[in-house]
C-alpha positions as a printed Julia matrix, in Angstrom:
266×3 Matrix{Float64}:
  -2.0    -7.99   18.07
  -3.8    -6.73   15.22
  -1.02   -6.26   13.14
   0.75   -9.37   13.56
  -2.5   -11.4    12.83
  -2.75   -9.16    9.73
   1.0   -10.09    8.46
   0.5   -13.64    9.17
  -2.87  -14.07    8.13
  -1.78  -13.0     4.69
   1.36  -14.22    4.34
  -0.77  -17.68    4.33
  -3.38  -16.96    2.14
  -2.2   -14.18   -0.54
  -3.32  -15.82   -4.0
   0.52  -16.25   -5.18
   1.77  -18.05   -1.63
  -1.72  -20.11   -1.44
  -1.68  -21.37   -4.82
   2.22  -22.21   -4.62
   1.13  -24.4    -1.28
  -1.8   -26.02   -3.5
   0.72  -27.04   -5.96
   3.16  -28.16   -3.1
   0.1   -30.38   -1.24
  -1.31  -31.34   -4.79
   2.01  -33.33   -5.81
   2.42  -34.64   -2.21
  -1.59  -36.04   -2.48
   0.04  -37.58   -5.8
   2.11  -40.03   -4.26
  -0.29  -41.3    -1.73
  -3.67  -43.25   -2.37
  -5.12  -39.41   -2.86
  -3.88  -39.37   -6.02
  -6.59  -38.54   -7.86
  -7.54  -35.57   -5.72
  -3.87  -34.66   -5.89
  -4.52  -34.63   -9.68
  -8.05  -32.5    -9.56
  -5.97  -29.86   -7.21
  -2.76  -29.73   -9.1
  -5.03  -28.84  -11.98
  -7.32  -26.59  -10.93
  -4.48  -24.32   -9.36
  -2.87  -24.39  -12.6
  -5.86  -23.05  -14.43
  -6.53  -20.73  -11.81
  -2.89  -19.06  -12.21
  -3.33  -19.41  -16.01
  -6.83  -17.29  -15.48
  -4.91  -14.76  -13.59
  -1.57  -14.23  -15.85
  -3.71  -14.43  -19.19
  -6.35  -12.92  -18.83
  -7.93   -9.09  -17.78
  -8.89  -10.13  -14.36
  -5.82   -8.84  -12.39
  -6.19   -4.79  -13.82
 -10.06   -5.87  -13.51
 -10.06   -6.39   -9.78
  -7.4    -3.53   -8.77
  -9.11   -0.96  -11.2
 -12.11   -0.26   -8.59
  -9.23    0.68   -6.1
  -7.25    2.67   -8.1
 -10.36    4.71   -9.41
 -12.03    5.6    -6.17
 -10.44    8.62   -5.59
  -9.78   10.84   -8.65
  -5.9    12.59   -9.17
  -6.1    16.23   -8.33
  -4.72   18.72  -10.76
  -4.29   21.63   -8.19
  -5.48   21.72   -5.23
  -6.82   25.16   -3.99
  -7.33   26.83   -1.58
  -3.01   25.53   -1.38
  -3.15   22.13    1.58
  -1.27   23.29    4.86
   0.98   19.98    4.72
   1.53   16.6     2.86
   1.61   13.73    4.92
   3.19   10.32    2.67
   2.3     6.95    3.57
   5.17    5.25    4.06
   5.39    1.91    2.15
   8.07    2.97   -0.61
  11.65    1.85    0.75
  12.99   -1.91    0.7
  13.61   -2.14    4.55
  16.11   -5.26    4.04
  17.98   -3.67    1.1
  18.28   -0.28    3.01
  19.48   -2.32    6.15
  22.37   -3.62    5.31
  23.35   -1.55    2.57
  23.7     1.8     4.86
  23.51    5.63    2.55
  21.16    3.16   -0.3
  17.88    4.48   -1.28
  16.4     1.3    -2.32
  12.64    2.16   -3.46
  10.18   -0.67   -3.83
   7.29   -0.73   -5.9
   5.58    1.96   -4.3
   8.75    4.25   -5.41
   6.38    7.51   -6.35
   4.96    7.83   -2.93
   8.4     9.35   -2.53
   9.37   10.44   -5.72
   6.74   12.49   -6.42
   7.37   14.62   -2.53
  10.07   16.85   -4.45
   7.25   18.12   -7.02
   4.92   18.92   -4.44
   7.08   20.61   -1.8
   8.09   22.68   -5.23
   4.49   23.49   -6.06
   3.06   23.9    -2.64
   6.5    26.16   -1.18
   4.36   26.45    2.41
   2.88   22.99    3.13
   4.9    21.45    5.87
   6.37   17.81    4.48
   5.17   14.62    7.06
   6.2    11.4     6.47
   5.06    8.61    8.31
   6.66    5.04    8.41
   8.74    2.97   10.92
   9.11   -0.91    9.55
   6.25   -3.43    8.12
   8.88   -6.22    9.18
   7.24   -8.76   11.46
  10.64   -9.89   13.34
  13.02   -7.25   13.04
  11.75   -3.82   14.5
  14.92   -1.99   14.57
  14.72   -0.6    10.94
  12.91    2.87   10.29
  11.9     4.26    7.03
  11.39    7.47    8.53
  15.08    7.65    8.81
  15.86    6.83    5.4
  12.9     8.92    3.86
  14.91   12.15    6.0
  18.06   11.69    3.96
  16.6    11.1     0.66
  14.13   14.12    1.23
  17.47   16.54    2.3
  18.85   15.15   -1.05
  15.91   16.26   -2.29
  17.07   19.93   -1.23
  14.12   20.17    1.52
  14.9    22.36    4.35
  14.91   20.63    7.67
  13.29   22.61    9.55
  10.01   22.24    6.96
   9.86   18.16    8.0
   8.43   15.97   10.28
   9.21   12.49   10.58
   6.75    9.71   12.36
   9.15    6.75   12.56
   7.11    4.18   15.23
   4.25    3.09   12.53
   4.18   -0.52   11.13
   0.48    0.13    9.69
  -1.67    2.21    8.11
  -3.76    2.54   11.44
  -0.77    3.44   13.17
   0.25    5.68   10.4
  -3.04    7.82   11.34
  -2.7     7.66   14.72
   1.22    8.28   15.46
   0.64   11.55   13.19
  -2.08   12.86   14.26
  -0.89   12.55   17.99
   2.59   14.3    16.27
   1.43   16.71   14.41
  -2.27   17.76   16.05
  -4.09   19.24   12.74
  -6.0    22.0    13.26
  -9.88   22.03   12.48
  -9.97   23.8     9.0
  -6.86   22.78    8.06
  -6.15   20.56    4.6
  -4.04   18.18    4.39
  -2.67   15.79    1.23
  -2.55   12.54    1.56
  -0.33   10.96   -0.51
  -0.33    7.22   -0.76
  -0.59    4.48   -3.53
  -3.77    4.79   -5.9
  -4.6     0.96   -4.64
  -4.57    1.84   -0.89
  -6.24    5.15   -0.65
  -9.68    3.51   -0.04
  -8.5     1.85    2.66
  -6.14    4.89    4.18
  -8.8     7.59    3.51
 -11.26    5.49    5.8
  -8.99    5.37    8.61
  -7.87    9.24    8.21
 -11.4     9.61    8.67
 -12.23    7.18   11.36
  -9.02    8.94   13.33
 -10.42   12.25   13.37
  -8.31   13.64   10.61
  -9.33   17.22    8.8
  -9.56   18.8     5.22
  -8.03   15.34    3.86
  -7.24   15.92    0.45
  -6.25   12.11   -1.37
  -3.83   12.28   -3.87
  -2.93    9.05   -5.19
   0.32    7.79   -6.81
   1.77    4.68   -7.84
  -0.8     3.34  -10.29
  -0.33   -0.18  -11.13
  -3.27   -0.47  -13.98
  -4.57    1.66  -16.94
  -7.6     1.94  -15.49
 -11.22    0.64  -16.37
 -11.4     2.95  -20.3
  -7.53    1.24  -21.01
  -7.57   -2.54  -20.07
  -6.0    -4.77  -22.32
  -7.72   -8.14  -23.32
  -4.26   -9.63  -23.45
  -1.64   -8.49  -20.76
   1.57   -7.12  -20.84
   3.19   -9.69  -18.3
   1.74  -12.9   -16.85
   3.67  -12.69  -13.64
   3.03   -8.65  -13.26
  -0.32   -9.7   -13.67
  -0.46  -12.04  -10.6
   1.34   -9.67   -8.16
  -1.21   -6.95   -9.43
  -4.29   -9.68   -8.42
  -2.45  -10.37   -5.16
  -2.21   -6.32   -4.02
  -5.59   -6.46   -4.93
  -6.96   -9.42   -2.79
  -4.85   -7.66    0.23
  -6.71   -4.3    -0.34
  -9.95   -5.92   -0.29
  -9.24   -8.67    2.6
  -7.55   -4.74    4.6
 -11.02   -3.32    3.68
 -13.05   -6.02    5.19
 -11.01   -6.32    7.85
 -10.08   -2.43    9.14
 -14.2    -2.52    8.75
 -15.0    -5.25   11.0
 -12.13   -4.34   13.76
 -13.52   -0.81   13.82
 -10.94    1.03   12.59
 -12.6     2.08    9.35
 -16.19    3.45    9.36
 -17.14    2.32    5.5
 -16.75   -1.05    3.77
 -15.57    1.03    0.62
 -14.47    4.65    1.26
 -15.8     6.96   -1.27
 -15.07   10.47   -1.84
């Protein structure tokens, strides 16, 4: 239940979708005696995605995110495994286009798996990922991320795949069950930079030991590098709208229980 409130819940009210339905309901309003309020709201959506796509605010609101938890340079004592989020692989693409590798956004979360098998040779590999999709539940990105880490030149017999997840809470769960980490052990987590507040807490909240986050997938400069003027208006309002759904996860993995912090910290 949780999960499909989540999907639905923000497939209303992400900042791109809600402003597009403002616009939509704003130019109905125009045509009826509401005109004037059809007006006031076609307006102030405009300037609102003007504010968004021309201005610092989008790197501004995802930079807190993508700070939180520092990039390791080596991790020592060496982690015992590296558990990826998955998150990474276009589930429609990969569907009906069977041996494709289509990588989203998110494309380092697996990318950057061959480096670290190569510089951690006795970490076991653990990906964990079924399908995000709300309707169709017969896709896996587990089986997907298998080829693509084979073609990677991983042994077998190093992996573990976790294909039943369609959330980050089931992410932590479904592995841990699998895989049963032993107290002392350490364990990467690799993830994008954006939603390893929000994975770190439930890690945590699962029971999960010597978590070691190592983010990836960095979608601003950072606080020191932000840019007054930015690069590209429409990057800029898909960056503000991953941000808005990392915040709204926070709030809400916080108030269902599932998280123990509001902001997970280090």
């Amino acid at each position: 239940m949780f999960f499909i409130l989540a999907k639905v819940t923000f497939a209303i009210i992400r900042p791109v979708t809600f402003a597009l339905l403002m616009l939509a309901l704003g130019v109905l309003l125009m045509r009826t005696r509401l005109a004037r309020a059809g007006r006031r709201l076609v307006t102030v959506t405009v300037l609102a995605l003007l504010l968004v796509g021309f201005t610092p605010l989008a790197p501004l609101s995802i930079a807190p995110l993508e700070d939180r938890f520092p990039l390791p340079e080596r991790v020592e004592p060496a982690p015992d495994g590296i558990v990826i989020l998955g998150g990474a692989l276009d589930e429609k693409v990969n569907d009906r286009r069977p041996g494709s590798y289509a990588l989203s956004d998110a494309a380092e979360r697996m990318t950057i798996v061959a480096r670290l098998a190569r510089e951690y040779p006795d970490a076991r590999i653990v990906f964990t990922g079924g399908t995000g999709d709300l309707l169709d539940q017969s896709f896996s990105e587990a089986a997907i991320a298998r080829r693509l880490f084979l073609d990677f030149g991983l042994p077998e017999a190093r992996m573990t795949f976790e294909d039943r997840s369609r959330d980050t809470w089931e992410n932590a769960v479904f592995t841990r069950d699998l895989i049963k980490p032993a107290p002392g052990s350490r364990w990467l987590l690799v993830t994008s930079a954006f939603h390893m507040p929000r994975a770190v807490g439930i890690f945590r909240k699962v029971g999960w030991p010597g978590l070691v986050p190592y983010p990836v997938d960095y979608r601003s400069r950072g606080f020191a590098r932000i840019r007054p003027i930015p690069d590209s208006p429409v990057q800029n309002l898909l960056i503000f709208d991953t941000a808005v759904r990392e915040y709204l996860g926070l709030v809400a993995y916080r108030l269902a229980g599932r998280s123990d912090d509001w902001f997970p910290a280090p």
